[in-house]
Amino acid sequence: MKLLIGSDHGGYHLKEHIKKYLTEKGYEMVDVGTDSEDSCDYPDFAQKLCNGITQGTAEKGILICGTGIGISIAANKCAGIRAALCNEVYGAKMSRQHNDANVLCMGARVIGVGTAELIVDTWLNTDFEGGRHQRRVAKIMALEEK
Ligand code: RB5
């Protein structure tokens, strides 16, 4: 499975770790940057990753900044994106089952690498439940037209 991944400087080291972790598990990782710890602006990388999803490069992506907050706010401004900030495992599971999140956001200054690995594994291995949740997700997406 192909996956997009991106971060700002605050998430750079965790991005590199998760990229390696998932590559070793057989995922094809497409890295949209950033490429160093040099200060940069998280909306730029949120936009790059979300463009990759809407253009069909991959169905899902992972975004990381210091808290996960800024990059998730930015991602949710992009059409077609349902970005979920998950710094714990339960939220990661629910964001797939109930919200059909297509972007996972994490905060590198909030969680350690072990927790991040569990979050990513859970998020990638949980399916959307559909049913009543499909109606709600459709209503979320309709907000883009209002
Ligand atoms: C960068 O210092 C920091 O503000 C950013 O990584 C993120 O936490 C913003 O929400």
Coordinates of C-alpha atoms and ligand atoms in Angstrom, one line a residue:
M1 CA 0.0 0.0 0.0
K2 CA 1.2 3.5 -0.9
L3 CA 1.1 6.1 1.9
L4 CA 1.9 9.8 2.0
I5 CA 3.9 11.2 4.9
G6 CA 4.9 14.8 5.8
S7 CA 5.9 17.0 8.7
D8 CA 7.2 20.4 9.7
H9 CA 10.6 20.7 11.6
G10 CA 8.9 19.9 14.9
G11 CA 7.8 16.5 13.5
Y12 CA 10.8 15.8 11.3
H13 CA 12.5 13.1 13.5
L14 CA 9.3 11.3 14.2
K15 CA 8.4 11.4 10.5
E16 CA 11.7 9.8 9.6
H17 CA 11.2 7.1 12.3
I18 CA 7.7 6.3 11.1
K19 CA 8.7 6.3 7.4
K20 CA 11.4 3.7 8.2
Y21 CA 9.1 1.7 10.4
L22 CA 6.4 1.5 7.8
T23 CA 8.8 0.9 4.9
E24 CA 10.1 -2.1 6.8
K25 CA 6.5 -3.3 7.1
G26 CA 6.1 -3.2 3.3
Y27 CA 4.4 0.1 2.8
E28 CA 5.5 2.4 -0.1
M29 CA 6.1 5.7 1.5
V30 CA 5.9 9.0 -0.4
D31 CA 7.6 11.7 1.6
V32 CA 6.5 15.3 0.9
G33 CA 9.0 16.8 3.3
T34 CA 10.2 18.6 5.3
D35 CA 13.8 17.3 4.9
S36 CA 15.5 18.8 7.9
E37 CA 15.1 20.3 11.4
D38 CA 15.3 23.8 9.8
S39 CA 12.3 25.9 10.7
C40 CA 9.4 25.8 8.2
D41 CA 5.7 26.3 8.0
Y42 CA 3.4 23.3 8.6
P43 CA 0.6 24.5 6.3
D44 CA 2.9 24.1 3.4
F45 CA 3.4 20.4 4.1
A46 CA -0.2 19.8 5.0
Q47 CA -1.1 21.3 1.6
K48 CA 1.4 19.1 -0.3
L49 CA 0.2 15.9 1.3
C50 CA -3.5 16.7 0.9
N51 CA -2.9 17.6 -2.8
G52 CA -1.3 14.1 -3.1
I53 CA -4.5 12.5 -1.7
T54 CA -6.9 14.5 -3.9
Q55 CA -4.7 13.9 -7.0
G56 CA -4.7 10.1 -6.3
T57 CA -1.1 9.5 -5.4
A58 CA -2.3 7.6 -2.3
E59 CA -5.6 7.2 -0.4
K60 CA -4.2 8.0 3.0
G61 CA -1.5 10.1 4.6
I62 CA 0.3 10.8 7.9
L63 CA 1.2 14.4 9.0
I64 CA 3.3 15.3 12.0
C65 CA 4.1 18.6 13.7
G66 CA 5.1 19.5 17.2
T67 CA 1.6 19.1 18.7
G68 CA -0.3 17.8 15.7
I69 CA -2.7 20.7 16.1
G70 CA -1.5 23.1 13.5
I71 CA -1.0 20.6 10.8
S72 CA -4.4 19.0 11.4
I73 CA -6.2 22.4 11.3
A74 CA -4.4 23.1 8.0
A75 CA -5.2 19.7 6.5
N76 CA -8.9 20.0 7.3
K77 CA -9.0 23.2 5.2
C78 CA -8.3 21.1 2.1
A79 CA -11.2 19.7 0.1
G80 CA -11.8 16.0 0.5
I81 CA -9.7 15.7 3.6
R82 CA -10.8 14.2 6.9
A83 CA -7.7 14.7 9.2
A84 CA -7.8 13.3 12.7
L85 CA -5.4 14.4 15.4
C86 CA -4.7 11.2 17.3
N87 CA -2.1 11.2 20.1
E88 CA -3.6 8.0 21.6
V89 CA -4.7 4.7 20.3
Y90 CA -8.5 4.8 21.0
G91 CA -8.9 7.9 19.0
A92 CA -6.9 6.4 16.2
K93 CA -9.2 3.4 16.1
M94 CA -12.4 5.5 16.2
S95 CA -11.2 8.0 13.6
R96 CA -11.1 5.2 11.1
Q97 CA -14.2 3.2 12.3
H98 CA -16.5 6.2 12.7
N99 CA -15.0 9.1 10.8
D100 CA -13.3 7.4 7.9
A101 CA -10.3 9.7 8.5
N102 CA -8.0 9.7 5.5
V103 CA -5.2 11.7 7.2
L104 CA -3.6 10.8 10.6
C105 CA -2.0 13.7 12.5
M106 CA 0.3 13.3 15.5
G107 CA 2.3 15.5 17.8
A108 CA 6.0 14.6 18.0
R109 CA 6.4 16.7 21.1
V110 CA 3.5 15.0 22.8
I111 CA 4.1 11.3 22.3
G112 CA 7.1 9.0 22.1
V113 CA 8.0 6.7 19.2
G114 CA 6.5 3.6 20.8
T115 CA 3.1 5.2 21.1
A116 CA 3.3 6.6 17.6
E117 CA 4.0 3.2 16.2
L118 CA 0.9 1.7 18.0
I119 CA -1.2 4.6 16.8
V120 CA -0.1 4.2 13.2
D121 CA -0.6 0.4 13.3
T122 CA -4.1 0.8 14.7
W123 CA -5.0 3.5 12.3
L124 CA -3.8 1.6 9.2
N125 CA -5.4 -1.7 10.3
T126 CA -8.9 -0.4 11.2
D127 CA -11.7 -0.2 8.6
F128 CA -14.5 2.3 8.3
E129 CA -17.7 0.8 9.7
G130 CA -20.1 2.6 7.3
G131 CA -23.8 2.3 8.1
R132 CA -25.0 5.3 10.2
H133 CA -21.4 6.7 10.2
Q134 CA -21.6 7.0 6.4
R135 CA -24.5 9.4 6.7
R136 CA -22.6 11.5 9.2
V137 CA -19.4 11.5 7.1
A138 CA -21.4 12.6 4.1
K139 CA -22.8 15.5 6.1
I140 CA -19.2 16.5 7.1
M141 CA -18.2 16.5 3.4
A142 CA -21.3 18.5 2.4
L143 CA -20.1 21.3 4.7
E144 CA -17.4 22.0 2.1
E145 CA -20.2 23.2 -0.3
K146 CA -21.7 25.6 2.3
Ligands
RB5_1 C1 6.4 24.6 15.5 O1 7.2 25.3 16.5 C2 5.1 24.2 16.1 O2 4.4 25.4 16.3 C3 4.4 23.3 15.2 O3 5.2 22.1 15.0 C4 3.1 22.8 15.7 O4 3.1 22.3 17.0 C5 1.9 23.7 15.5 O5 0.8 23.4 15.8

